[in-house]
Amino acid sequence: MSFSTLVKDELCRVELHNETCCMKSEIFGVILTGNLFSNEKNNRNIKMVTENAAFARRIYSTVRKVYGISPEVAIRRSSRLKKHVSYSVIFASMQLINKMLYDFGISAFSDKNNPAKKTLRKVCCKKSFLRAAFLSGGSISDPEKTYHLEISTRNCFCAELIRELLQEYGINVKIIVRKGNYVAYIKEGENIVDFLNIIGAHGALMELENVRILKDMRNSVNRIVNCETANLEKTVNASVRQVENIRFIRSSIGLDKLPENLVEIANLRLEYSEASLKELGEMLHPRLGKSGVNHRLRKLDEIADQLRDNLKRNTAK
Ligand SMILES: [Zn+2]
């Protein structure tokens, strides 16, 4: 089951406790997001098509509860794939349509009529509207893969309304146009969690949080491992260079020409090429700290560089 289906199944079980205001807001959300107003002269109706049986049932019973009129329902099975079923909920009764439009602040079928926002004054109603918008046009990516939640609508006003409502909750929504649809989307994991909380998908929210925690843990473990590997590489590279330089000094002037403290560290480095600076320091008498050891080894690097320079100059003459 996809994560989207999981969220929608949960949303269809969210109880509205017979709050008429919220039930109306949910119907409003479905109709507006789906842009279900048919404006044909002889065929004025509102028709919702979905493959989600629970969603169809929810809208059917909500409309009947609020308006006391049952919508028509049609079930279609695609002929090729018998499993493919779609449900249409049709509001054909003019009486029902007029009642609904009045509630939403739309007096007649017209593209120019922007539904009044008076329907969505209360917090409970805003949440119901957003839930319906997601049920109608929403999808969410599997959080294991990526954080992406979107609501697609044919209605530009609806996309703007979704953005406005979510802005009130501090959720950052962007809108793009894709194949004639206005797609309002959320990218940040934290914003998606907030959205799921608002629309009441608390189970899905927990699921997503678990994935997020695991992902974060995996990332920080990777970061530590990468960091350690990088450090190890750095240490090994430095040691290889130091050993090379010490050997070069030995073969060109001999180590006994060096001050005693450098001879000591040079011999230790040759013997323990894999030891860390700290470990080398502990082998010295008296012991020496990491930076002291580093200082002496750098001195050896400088001497080797100088000797190479001299050699170059002499061969050039
Ligand atoms: Zn309400």
PDB file of C-alpha atoms and ligand atoms in Angstrom:
ATOM      1  CA  MET A   1       0.000   0.000   0.000  1.00  0.00           C
ATOM      2  CA  SER A   2       1.414   3.418  -0.948  1.00  0.00           C
ATOM      3  CA  PHE A   3       1.953   6.033   1.725  1.00  0.00           C
ATOM      4  CA  SER A   4      -0.690   8.229   0.033  1.00  0.00           C
ATOM      5  CA  THR A   5      -3.302   5.481   0.339  1.00  0.00           C
ATOM      6  CA  LEU A   6      -2.335   4.947   3.953  1.00  0.00           C
ATOM      7  CA  VAL A   7      -2.854   8.640   4.745  1.00  0.00           C
ATOM      8  CA  LYS A   8      -6.163   8.819   2.848  1.00  0.00           C
ATOM      9  CA  ASP A   9      -7.535   5.684   4.493  1.00  0.00           C
ATOM     10  CA  GLU A  10      -6.772   7.234   7.846  1.00  0.00           C
ATOM     11  CA  LEU A  11      -8.372  10.567   6.865  1.00  0.00           C
ATOM     12  CA  CYS A  12     -11.573   8.795   5.833  1.00  0.00           C
ATOM     13  CA  ARG A  13     -11.845   7.554   9.410  1.00  0.00           C
ATOM     14  CA  VAL A  14     -11.441  10.993  11.025  1.00  0.00           C
ATOM     15  CA  GLU A  15     -14.679  11.743  12.876  1.00  0.00           C
ATOM     16  CA  LEU A  16     -16.446  15.046  12.332  1.00  0.00           C
ATOM     17  CA  HIS A  17     -18.714  14.494  15.350  1.00  0.00           C
ATOM     18  CA  ASN A  18     -21.687  15.753  13.349  1.00  0.00           C
ATOM     19  CA  GLU A  19     -20.344  19.306  13.405  1.00  0.00           C
ATOM     20  CA  THR A  20     -22.325  20.798  10.550  1.00  0.00           C
ATOM     21  CA  CYS A  21     -19.796  23.589   9.982  1.00  0.00           C
ATOM     22  CA  CYS A  22     -16.966  21.094   9.466  1.00  0.00           C
ATOM     23  CA  MET A  23     -19.043  18.762   7.319  1.00  0.00           C
ATOM     24  CA  LYS A  24     -19.930  21.678   5.054  1.00  0.00           C
ATOM     25  CA  SER A  25     -16.282  22.728   4.903  1.00  0.00           C
ATOM     26  CA  GLU A  26     -15.280  19.233   3.890  1.00  0.00           C
ATOM     27  CA  ILE A  27     -17.832  19.129   1.077  1.00  0.00           C
ATOM     28  CA  PHE A  28     -16.662  22.591   0.032  1.00  0.00           C
ATOM     29  CA  GLY A  29     -13.035  21.368  -0.031  1.00  0.00           C
ATOM     30  CA  VAL A  30     -13.853  18.379  -2.212  1.00  0.00           C
ATOM     31  CA  ILE A  31     -15.924  20.364  -4.681  1.00  0.00           C
ATOM     32  CA  LEU A  32     -13.491  23.255  -4.920  1.00  0.00           C
ATOM     33  CA  THR A  33     -10.328  21.149  -5.218  1.00  0.00           C
ATOM     34  CA  GLY A  34     -11.872  18.848  -7.797  1.00  0.00           C
ATOM     35  CA  ASN A  35     -13.380  21.863  -9.601  1.00  0.00           C
ATOM     36  CA  LEU A  36     -16.525  19.810  -9.881  1.00  0.00           C
ATOM     37  CA  PHE A  37     -18.883  22.524 -11.060  1.00  0.00           C
ATOM     38  CA  SER A  38     -20.184  21.543 -14.453  1.00  0.00           C
ATOM     39  CA  ASN A  39     -21.221  24.620 -16.343  1.00  0.00           C
ATOM     40  CA  GLU A  40     -22.988  23.013 -19.287  1.00  0.00           C
ATOM     41  CA  LYS A  41     -26.380  24.639 -19.890  1.00  0.00           C
ATOM     42  CA  ASN A  42     -28.448  21.471 -19.859  1.00  0.00           C
ATOM     43  CA  ASN A  43     -26.312  19.475 -17.518  1.00  0.00           C
ATOM     44  CA  ARG A  44     -25.751  21.426 -14.374  1.00  0.00           C
ATOM     45  CA  ASN A  45     -24.503  19.020 -11.792  1.00  0.00           C
ATOM     46  CA  ILE A  46     -21.676  18.361  -9.439  1.00  0.00           C
ATOM     47  CA  LYS A  47     -19.895  15.074  -9.892  1.00  0.00           C
ATOM     48  CA  MET A  48     -17.042  13.574  -7.945  1.00  0.00           C
ATOM     49  CA  VAL A  49     -15.128  10.578  -9.282  1.00  0.00           C
ATOM     50  CA  THR A  50     -12.732   8.590  -7.121  1.00  0.00           C
ATOM     51  CA  GLU A  51     -11.176   5.143  -6.931  1.00  0.00           C
ATOM     52  CA  ASN A  52     -11.241   5.267  -3.161  1.00  0.00           C
ATOM     53  CA  ALA A  53     -14.420   3.594  -1.898  1.00  0.00           C
ATOM     54  CA  ALA A  54     -14.039   4.948   1.639  1.00  0.00           C
ATOM     55  CA  PHE A  55     -13.771   8.500   0.312  1.00  0.00           C
ATOM     56  CA  ALA A  56     -16.866   8.095  -1.875  1.00  0.00           C
ATOM     57  CA  ARG A  57     -18.792   6.694   1.106  1.00  0.00           C
ATOM     58  CA  ARG A  58     -17.657   9.530   3.332  1.00  0.00           C
ATOM     59  CA  ILE A  59     -18.771  12.259   0.938  1.00  0.00           C
ATOM     60  CA  TYR A  60     -22.052  10.502   0.211  1.00  0.00           C
ATOM     61  CA  SER A  61     -22.985  10.190   3.870  1.00  0.00           C
ATOM     62  CA  THR A  62     -21.731  13.665   4.789  1.00  0.00           C
ATOM     63  CA  VAL A  63     -23.869  15.303   2.086  1.00  0.00           C
ATOM     64  CA  ARG A  64     -26.888  13.286   3.168  1.00  0.00           C
ATOM     65  CA  LYS A  65     -26.382  14.199   6.816  1.00  0.00           C
ATOM     66  CA  VAL A  66     -25.999  17.935   6.170  1.00  0.00           C
ATOM     67  CA  TYR A  67     -28.589  18.481   3.451  1.00  0.00           C
ATOM     68  CA  GLY A  68     -30.964  15.590   3.953  1.00  0.00           C
ATOM     69  CA  ILE A  69     -30.735  14.736   0.250  1.00  0.00           C
ATOM     70  CA  SER A  70     -28.921  11.663  -1.055  1.00  0.00           C
ATOM     71  CA  PRO A  71     -26.532  12.134  -3.966  1.00  0.00           C
ATOM     72  CA  GLU A  72     -26.541   9.536  -6.717  1.00  0.00           C
ATOM     73  CA  VAL A  73     -23.784   6.982  -6.780  1.00  0.00           C
ATOM     74  CA  ALA A  74     -22.450   5.151  -9.815  1.00  0.00           C
ATOM     75  CA  ILE A  75     -19.851   2.390  -9.763  1.00  0.00           C
ATOM     76  CA  ARG A  76     -17.777   1.671 -12.853  1.00  0.00           C
ATOM     77  CA  ARG A  77     -15.508  -1.248 -13.460  1.00  0.00           C
ATOM     78  CA  SER A  78     -13.053  -0.787 -16.290  1.00  0.00           C
ATOM     79  CA  SER A  79     -13.685  -3.531 -18.845  1.00  0.00           C
ATOM     80  CA  ARG A  80     -10.063  -4.526 -19.272  1.00  0.00           C
ATOM     81  CA  LEU A  81      -8.933  -4.583 -15.677  1.00  0.00           C
ATOM     82  CA  LYS A  82     -11.830  -5.871 -13.641  1.00  0.00           C
ATOM     83  CA  LYS A  83     -10.081  -4.809 -10.456  1.00  0.00           C
ATOM     84  CA  HIS A  84     -10.101  -1.186 -11.498  1.00  0.00           C
ATOM     85  CA  VAL A  85     -13.195   0.337  -9.911  1.00  0.00           C
ATOM     86  CA  SER A  86     -14.210   3.975  -9.847  1.00  0.00           C
ATOM     87  CA  TYR A  87     -17.000   5.553  -7.862  1.00  0.00           C
ATOM     88  CA  SER A  88     -18.964   8.598  -8.930  1.00  0.00           C
ATOM     89  CA  VAL A  89     -20.908  10.630  -6.430  1.00  0.00           C
ATOM     90  CA  ILE A  90     -23.277  12.885  -8.325  1.00  0.00           C
ATOM     91  CA  PHE A  91     -25.197  15.832  -6.910  1.00  0.00           C
ATOM     92  CA  ALA A  92     -27.850  16.261  -9.573  1.00  0.00           C
ATOM     93  CA  SER A  93     -30.729  17.674  -7.549  1.00  0.00           C
ATOM     94  CA  MET A  94     -31.006  21.407  -8.218  1.00  0.00           C
ATOM     95  CA  GLN A  95     -32.370  21.860  -4.735  1.00  0.00           C
ATOM     96  CA  LEU A  96     -29.231  20.285  -3.269  1.00  0.00           C
ATOM     97  CA  ILE A  97     -26.912  22.227  -5.544  1.00  0.00           C
ATOM     98  CA  ASN A  98     -28.535  25.541  -4.695  1.00  0.00           C
ATOM     99  CA  LYS A  99     -28.334  24.835  -0.980  1.00  0.00           C
ATOM    100  CA  MET A 100     -24.680  23.967  -1.248  1.00  0.00           C
ATOM    101  CA  LEU A 101     -23.801  26.942  -3.393  1.00  0.00           C
ATOM    102  CA  TYR A 102     -25.587  29.241  -0.996  1.00  0.00           C
ATOM    103  CA  ASP A 103     -23.533  27.845   1.883  1.00  0.00           C
ATOM    104  CA  PHE A 104     -20.302  28.336  -0.001  1.00  0.00           C
ATOM    105  CA  GLY A 105     -21.220  31.886  -0.974  1.00  0.00           C
ATOM    106  CA  ILE A 106     -21.590  31.108  -4.658  1.00  0.00           C
ATOM    107  CA  SER A 107     -24.875  32.304  -6.056  1.00  0.00           C
ATOM    108  CA  ALA A 108     -24.712  30.719  -9.491  1.00  0.00           C
ATOM    109  CA  PHE A 109     -22.517  28.589 -11.699  1.00  0.00           C
ATOM    110  CA  SER A 110     -19.901  30.887 -13.039  1.00  0.00           C
ATOM    111  CA  ASP A 111     -16.151  30.809 -13.297  1.00  0.00           C
ATOM    112  CA  LYS A 112     -16.031  34.399 -12.137  1.00  0.00           C
ATOM    113  CA  ASN A 113     -17.584  33.657  -8.787  1.00  0.00           C
ATOM    114  CA  ASN A 114     -14.907  33.156  -6.210  1.00  0.00           C
ATOM    115  CA  PRO A 115     -16.267  31.224  -3.286  1.00  0.00           C
ATOM    116  CA  ALA A 116     -16.378  33.450  -0.254  1.00  0.00           C
ATOM    117  CA  LYS A 117     -14.012  32.613   2.512  1.00  0.00           C
ATOM    118  CA  LYS A 118     -16.725  33.153   5.106  1.00  0.00           C
ATOM    119  CA  THR A 119     -17.215  29.387   5.109  1.00  0.00           C
ATOM    120  CA  LEU A 120     -13.739  28.904   6.535  1.00  0.00           C
ATOM    121  CA  ARG A 121     -13.604  31.262   9.465  1.00  0.00           C
ATOM    122  CA  LYS A 122     -13.268  28.710  12.247  1.00  0.00           C
ATOM    123  CA  VAL A 123     -10.119  26.671  12.869  1.00  0.00           C
ATOM    124  CA  CYS A 124     -12.081  23.395  12.845  1.00  0.00           C
ATOM    125  CA  CYS A 125     -13.480  24.280   9.422  1.00  0.00           C
ATOM    126  CA  LYS A 126     -10.101  25.257   7.984  1.00  0.00           C
ATOM    127  CA  LYS A 127      -8.759  21.873   9.022  1.00  0.00           C
ATOM    128  CA  SER A 128     -11.750  20.099   7.497  1.00  0.00           C
ATOM    129  CA  PHE A 129     -11.313  21.995   4.245  1.00  0.00           C
ATOM    130  CA  LEU A 130      -7.605  21.087   4.036  1.00  0.00           C
ATOM    131  CA  ARG A 131      -8.359  17.448   4.821  1.00  0.00           C
ATOM    132  CA  ALA A 132     -10.910  17.338   2.023  1.00  0.00           C
ATOM    133  CA  ALA A 133      -8.497  19.068  -0.365  1.00  0.00           C
ATOM    134  CA  PHE A 134      -5.898  16.393   0.340  1.00  0.00           C
ATOM    135  CA  LEU A 135      -8.448  13.567  -0.013  1.00  0.00           C
ATOM    136  CA  SER A 136      -9.576  15.010  -3.307  1.00  0.00           C
ATOM    137  CA  GLY A 137      -6.327  16.024  -5.003  1.00  0.00           C
ATOM    138  CA  GLY A 138      -3.510  15.154  -2.658  1.00  0.00           C
ATOM    139  CA  SER A 139      -0.606  12.761  -2.712  1.00  0.00           C
ATOM    140  CA  ILE A 140       2.433  12.202  -0.561  1.00  0.00           C
ATOM    141  CA  SER A 141       5.715  10.473  -1.435  1.00  0.00           C
ATOM    142  CA  ASP A 142       7.024   7.530   0.501  1.00  0.00           C
ATOM    143  CA  PRO A 143       9.083   9.296   3.201  1.00  0.00           C
ATOM    144  CA  GLU A 144      11.790   6.606   2.853  1.00  0.00           C
ATOM    145  CA  LYS A 145      12.510   8.062  -0.571  1.00  0.00           C
ATOM    146  CA  THR A 146      11.797  11.764  -0.386  1.00  0.00           C
ATOM    147  CA  TYR A 147       9.744  14.401   1.437  1.00  0.00           C
ATOM    148  CA  HIS A 148       7.074  15.673  -0.929  1.00  0.00           C
ATOM    149  CA  LEU A 149       3.396  16.373  -0.380  1.00  0.00           C
ATOM    150  CA  GLU A 150       1.169  17.989  -2.973  1.00  0.00           C
ATOM    151  CA  ILE A 151      -2.419  18.900  -3.688  1.00  0.00           C
ATOM    152  CA  SER A 152      -3.326  19.179  -7.329  1.00  0.00           C
ATOM    153  CA  THR A 153      -6.373  21.191  -8.408  1.00  0.00           C
ATOM    154  CA  ARG A 154      -7.807  22.544 -11.639  1.00  0.00           C
ATOM    155  CA  ASN A 155      -8.775  25.639  -9.717  1.00  0.00           C
ATOM    156  CA  CYS A 156      -6.185  28.409  -9.366  1.00  0.00           C
ATOM    157  CA  PHE A 157      -8.187  30.068  -6.587  1.00  0.00           C
ATOM    158  CA  CYS A 158      -8.209  26.816  -4.628  1.00  0.00           C
ATOM    159  CA  ALA A 159      -4.426  26.448  -4.815  1.00  0.00           C
ATOM    160  CA  GLU A 160      -4.040  30.012  -3.539  1.00  0.00           C
ATOM    161  CA  LEU A 161      -6.546  29.364  -0.765  1.00  0.00           C
ATOM    162  CA  ILE A 162      -4.627  26.253   0.345  1.00  0.00           C
ATOM    163  CA  ARG A 163      -1.402  28.265   0.393  1.00  0.00           C
ATOM    164  CA  GLU A 164      -3.018  31.063   2.391  1.00  0.00           C
ATOM    165  CA  LEU A 165      -4.547  28.717   4.949  1.00  0.00           C
ATOM    166  CA  LEU A 166      -1.287  26.852   5.465  1.00  0.00           C
ATOM    167  CA  GLN A 167       0.668  30.065   5.776  1.00  0.00           C
ATOM    168  CA  GLU A 168      -1.376  30.752   8.903  1.00  0.00           C
ATOM    169  CA  TYR A 169       0.245  27.631  10.368  1.00  0.00           C
ATOM    170  CA  GLY A 170       3.716  28.716   9.255  1.00  0.00           C
ATOM    171  CA  ILE A 171       3.799  26.061   6.537  1.00  0.00           C
ATOM    172  CA  ASN A 172       5.697  27.008   3.429  1.00  0.00           C
ATOM    173  CA  VAL A 173       3.684  26.158   0.274  1.00  0.00           C
ATOM    174  CA  LYS A 174       4.794  26.655  -3.315  1.00  0.00           C
ATOM    175  CA  ILE A 175       2.561  26.478  -6.377  1.00  0.00           C
ATOM    176  CA  ILE A 176       3.503  25.263  -9.836  1.00  0.00           C
ATOM    177  CA  VAL A 177       1.385  24.711 -12.941  1.00  0.00           C
ATOM    178  CA  ARG A 178       1.595  21.170 -14.293  1.00  0.00           C
ATOM    179  CA  LYS A 179      -0.459  20.005 -17.282  1.00  0.00           C
ATOM    180  CA  GLY A 180      -3.106  22.638 -16.668  1.00  0.00           C
ATOM    181  CA  ASN A 181      -3.328  21.826 -12.963  1.00  0.00           C
ATOM    182  CA  TYR A 182      -2.292  24.074 -10.121  1.00  0.00           C
ATOM    183  CA  VAL A 183      -0.122  22.058  -7.791  1.00  0.00           C
ATOM    184  CA  ALA A 184       0.394  23.316  -4.252  1.00  0.00           C
ATOM    185  CA  TYR A 185       3.303  21.434  -2.715  1.00  0.00           C
ATOM    186  CA  ILE A 186       5.308  21.147   0.489  1.00  0.00           C
ATOM    187  CA  LYS A 187       8.914  19.955   0.565  1.00  0.00           C
ATOM    188  CA  GLU A 188      10.316  20.176   4.081  1.00  0.00           C
ATOM    189  CA  GLY A 189       9.845  17.103   6.274  1.00  0.00           C
ATOM    190  CA  GLU A 190       8.899  19.233   9.243  1.00  0.00           C
ATOM    191  CA  ASN A 191       6.203  21.101   7.260  1.00  0.00           C
ATOM    192  CA  ILE A 192       4.763  17.806   6.041  1.00  0.00           C
ATOM    193  CA  VAL A 193       4.563  16.561   9.632  1.00  0.00           C
ATOM    194  CA  ASP A 194       2.732  19.785  10.585  1.00  0.00           C
ATOM    195  CA  PHE A 195       0.307  19.364   7.691  1.00  0.00           C
ATOM    196  CA  LEU A 196      -0.509  15.752   8.616  1.00  0.00           C
ATOM    197  CA  ASN A 197      -1.123  16.943  12.157  1.00  0.00           C
ATOM    198  CA  ILE A 198      -3.531  19.671  10.996  1.00  0.00           C
ATOM    199  CA  ILE A 199      -5.616  17.332   8.844  1.00  0.00           C
ATOM    200  CA  GLY A 200      -5.706  14.670  11.572  1.00  0.00           C
ATOM    201  CA  ALA A 201      -3.524  11.945  10.017  1.00  0.00           C
ATOM    202  CA  HIS A 202      -1.842  11.171  13.314  1.00  0.00           C
ATOM    203  CA  GLY A 203      -0.990   7.538  12.551  1.00  0.00           C
ATOM    204  CA  ALA A 204       0.722   8.478   9.288  1.00  0.00           C
ATOM    205  CA  LEU A 205       2.476  11.279  11.142  1.00  0.00           C
ATOM    206  CA  MET A 206       3.987   8.815  13.630  1.00  0.00           C
ATOM    207  CA  GLU A 207       5.063   6.595  10.763  1.00  0.00           C
ATOM    208  CA  LEU A 208       6.747   9.518   9.037  1.00  0.00           C
ATOM    209  CA  GLU A 209       8.460  10.649  12.235  1.00  0.00           C
ATOM    210  CA  ASN A 210       9.870   7.150  12.727  1.00  0.00           C
ATOM    211  CA  VAL A 211      11.265   7.168   9.208  1.00  0.00           C
ATOM    212  CA  ARG A 212      12.710  10.640   9.800  1.00  0.00           C
ATOM    213  CA  ILE A 213      14.450   9.592  13.012  1.00  0.00           C
ATOM    214  CA  LEU A 214      15.940   6.513  11.344  1.00  0.00           C
ATOM    215  CA  LYS A 215      17.023   8.583   8.340  1.00  0.00           C
ATOM    216  CA  ASP A 216      18.657  11.214  10.563  1.00  0.00           C
ATOM    217  CA  MET A 217      20.431   8.513  12.531  1.00  0.00           C
ATOM    218  CA  ARG A 218      21.666   6.847   9.349  1.00  0.00           C
ATOM    219  CA  ASN A 219      22.901  10.207   8.072  1.00  0.00           C
ATOM    220  CA  SER A 220      24.804  11.074  11.210  1.00  0.00           C
ATOM    221  CA  VAL A 221      26.349   7.599  11.397  1.00  0.00           C
ATOM    222  CA  ASN A 222      27.447   7.985   7.781  1.00  0.00           C
ATOM    223  CA  ARG A 223      28.852  11.407   8.553  1.00  0.00           C
ATOM    224  CA  ILE A 224      30.894  10.030  11.462  1.00  0.00           C
ATOM    225  CA  VAL A 225      32.156   7.085   9.389  1.00  0.00           C
ATOM    226  CA  ASN A 226      33.060   9.371   6.489  1.00  0.00           C
ATOM    227  CA  CYS A 227      34.777  11.772   8.831  1.00  0.00           C
ATOM    228  CA  GLU A 228      36.803   8.981  10.434  1.00  0.00           C
ATOM    229  CA  THR A 229      37.774   7.574   7.065  1.00  0.00           C
ATOM    230  CA  ALA A 230      38.918  11.033   5.959  1.00  0.00           C
ATOM    231  CA  ASN A 231      40.949  11.496   9.143  1.00  0.00           C
ATOM    232  CA  LEU A 232      42.509   8.083   8.776  1.00  0.00           C
ATOM    233  CA  GLU A 233      43.465   8.842   5.182  1.00  0.00           C
ATOM    234  CA  LYS A 234      44.982  12.144   6.246  1.00  0.00           C
ATOM    235  CA  THR A 235      47.052  10.428   8.968  1.00  0.00           C
ATOM    236  CA  VAL A 236      48.255   7.704   6.597  1.00  0.00           C
ATOM    237  CA  ASN A 237      49.160  10.197   3.868  1.00  0.00           C
ATOM    238  CA  ALA A 238      51.101  12.339   6.336  1.00  0.00           C
ATOM    239  CA  SER A 239      52.949   9.288   7.672  1.00  0.00           C
ATOM    240  CA  VAL A 240      53.920   8.134   4.165  1.00  0.00           C
ATOM    241  CA  ARG A 241      55.314  11.593   3.435  1.00  0.00           C
ATOM    242  CA  GLN A 242      57.223  11.743   6.745  1.00  0.00           C
ATOM    243  CA  VAL A 243      58.821   8.319   6.232  1.00  0.00           C
ATOM    244  CA  GLU A 244      59.858   9.296   2.708  1.00  0.00           C
ATOM    245  CA  ASN A 245      61.428  12.533   3.953  1.00  0.00           C
ATOM    246  CA  ILE A 246      63.265  10.833   6.803  1.00  0.00           C
ATOM    247  CA  ARG A 247      64.679   8.228   4.419  1.00  0.00           C
ATOM    248  CA  PHE A 248      65.770  10.981   2.084  1.00  0.00           C
ATOM    249  CA  ILE A 249      67.581  12.799   4.896  1.00  0.00           C
ATOM    250  CA  ARG A 250      69.234   9.542   5.983  1.00  0.00           C
ATOM    251  CA  SER A 251      70.500   8.781   2.501  1.00  0.00           C
ATOM    252  CA  SER A 252      71.720  12.298   1.742  1.00  0.00           C
ATOM    253  CA  ILE A 253      73.336  13.539   4.973  1.00  0.00           C
ATOM    254  CA  GLY A 254      72.674  10.811   7.531  1.00  0.00           C
ATOM    255  CA  LEU A 255      70.367  11.095  10.519  1.00  0.00           C
ATOM    256  CA  ASP A 256      73.275  11.623  12.958  1.00  0.00           C
ATOM    257  CA  LYS A 257      73.717  15.127  11.550  1.00  0.00           C
ATOM    258  CA  LEU A 258      70.357  16.090  13.048  1.00  0.00           C
ATOM    259  CA  PRO A 259      69.747  17.431  16.566  1.00  0.00           C
ATOM    260  CA  GLU A 260      69.091  14.664  19.071  1.00  0.00           C
ATOM    261  CA  ASN A 261      65.369  15.360  19.527  1.00  0.00           C
ATOM    262  CA  LEU A 262      64.809  15.011  15.772  1.00  0.00           C
ATOM    263  CA  VAL A 263      66.837  11.804  15.527  1.00  0.00           C
ATOM    264  CA  GLU A 264      64.692  10.300  18.229  1.00  0.00           C
ATOM    265  CA  ILE A 265      61.391  11.087  16.523  1.00  0.00           C
ATOM    266  CA  ALA A 266      62.750  10.151  13.074  1.00  0.00           C
ATOM    267  CA  ASN A 267      63.708   6.688  14.259  1.00  0.00           C
ATOM    268  CA  LEU A 268      60.342   6.165  15.943  1.00  0.00           C
ATOM    269  CA  ARG A 269      58.516   7.220  12.809  1.00  0.00           C
ATOM    270  CA  LEU A 270      60.533   4.839  10.648  1.00  0.00           C
ATOM    271  CA  GLU A 271      59.805   2.016  13.048  1.00  0.00           C
ATOM    272  CA  TYR A 272      56.113   2.791  13.667  1.00  0.00           C
ATOM    273  CA  SER A 273      54.840   4.191  10.387  1.00  0.00           C
ATOM    274  CA  GLU A 274      51.194   3.551  11.336  1.00  0.00           C
ATOM    275  CA  ALA A 275      51.318   5.144  14.782  1.00  0.00           C
ATOM    276  CA  SER A 276      49.366   8.344  15.385  1.00  0.00           C
ATOM    277  CA  LEU A 277      51.096  11.516  16.587  1.00  0.00           C
ATOM    278  CA  LYS A 278      49.681  10.911  20.040  1.00  0.00           C
ATOM    279  CA  GLU A 279      51.053   7.363  20.127  1.00  0.00           C
ATOM    280  CA  LEU A 280      54.491   8.526  18.961  1.00  0.00           C
ATOM    281  CA  GLY A 281      54.527  11.181  21.672  1.00  0.00           C
ATOM    282  CA  GLU A 282      53.852   8.538  24.310  1.00  0.00           C
ATOM    283  CA  MET A 283      56.883   6.534  23.205  1.00  0.00           C
ATOM    284  CA  LEU A 284      59.242   9.469  23.801  1.00  0.00           C
ATOM    285  CA  HIS A 285      61.165  10.060  27.055  1.00  0.00           C
ATOM    286  CA  PRO A 286      59.996  12.386  28.417  1.00  0.00           C
ATOM    287  CA  ARG A 287      56.606  12.093  26.775  1.00  0.00           C
ATOM    288  CA  LEU A 288      55.581  14.721  24.271  1.00  0.00           C
ATOM    289  CA  GLY A 289      52.137  16.015  23.314  1.00  0.00           C
ATOM    290  CA  LYS A 290      50.563  15.698  19.866  1.00  0.00           C
ATOM    291  CA  SER A 291      51.504  19.236  18.817  1.00  0.00           C
ATOM    292  CA  GLY A 292      55.099  18.794  19.995  1.00  0.00           C
ATOM    293  CA  VAL A 293      55.455  15.654  17.889  1.00  0.00           C
ATOM    294  CA  ASN A 294      53.843  17.405  14.953  1.00  0.00           C
ATOM    295  CA  HIS A 295      56.286  20.293  15.343  1.00  0.00           C
ATOM    296  CA  ARG A 296      59.323  17.974  15.203  1.00  0.00           C
ATOM    297  CA  LEU A 297      58.009  16.008  12.221  1.00  0.00           C
ATOM    298  CA  ARG A 298      57.340  19.253  10.378  1.00  0.00           C
ATOM    299  CA  LYS A 299      60.920  20.292  11.110  1.00  0.00           C
ATOM    300  CA  LEU A 300      62.065  17.051   9.435  1.00  0.00           C
ATOM    301  CA  ASP A 301      59.842  17.838   6.420  1.00  0.00           C
ATOM    302  CA  GLU A 302      61.487  21.273   6.151  1.00  0.00           C
ATOM    303  CA  ILE A 303      64.997  19.834   6.329  1.00  0.00           C
ATOM    304  CA  ALA A 304      64.165  17.294   3.614  1.00  0.00           C
ATOM    305  CA  ASP A 305      62.706  20.060   1.416  1.00  0.00           C
ATOM    306  CA  GLN A 306      65.829  22.159   1.912  1.00  0.00           C
ATOM    307  CA  LEU A 307      68.097  19.241   1.031  1.00  0.00           C
ATOM    308  CA  ARG A 308      66.096  18.612  -2.147  1.00  0.00           C
ATOM    309  CA  ASP A 309      66.358  22.287  -3.087  1.00  0.00           C
ATOM    310  CA  ASN A 310      70.130  22.211  -2.574  1.00  0.00           C
ATOM    311  CA  LEU A 311      70.398  19.059  -4.639  1.00  0.00           C
ATOM    312  CA  LYS A 312      68.409  20.649  -7.475  1.00  0.00           C
ATOM    313  CA  ARG A 313      70.544  23.783  -7.400  1.00  0.00           C
ATOM    314  CA  ASN A 314      73.776  21.730  -7.434  1.00  0.00           C
ATOM    315  CA  THR A 315      72.715  19.574 -10.362  1.00  0.00           C
ATOM    316  CA  ALA A 316      71.648  22.687 -12.269  1.00  0.00           C
ATOM    317  CA  LYS A 317      75.147  24.233 -11.981  1.00  0.00           C
TER     318      LYS A 317
HETATM  319 ZN    ZN B   1     -16.093  23.588  11.889  1.00  0.00          ZN
END
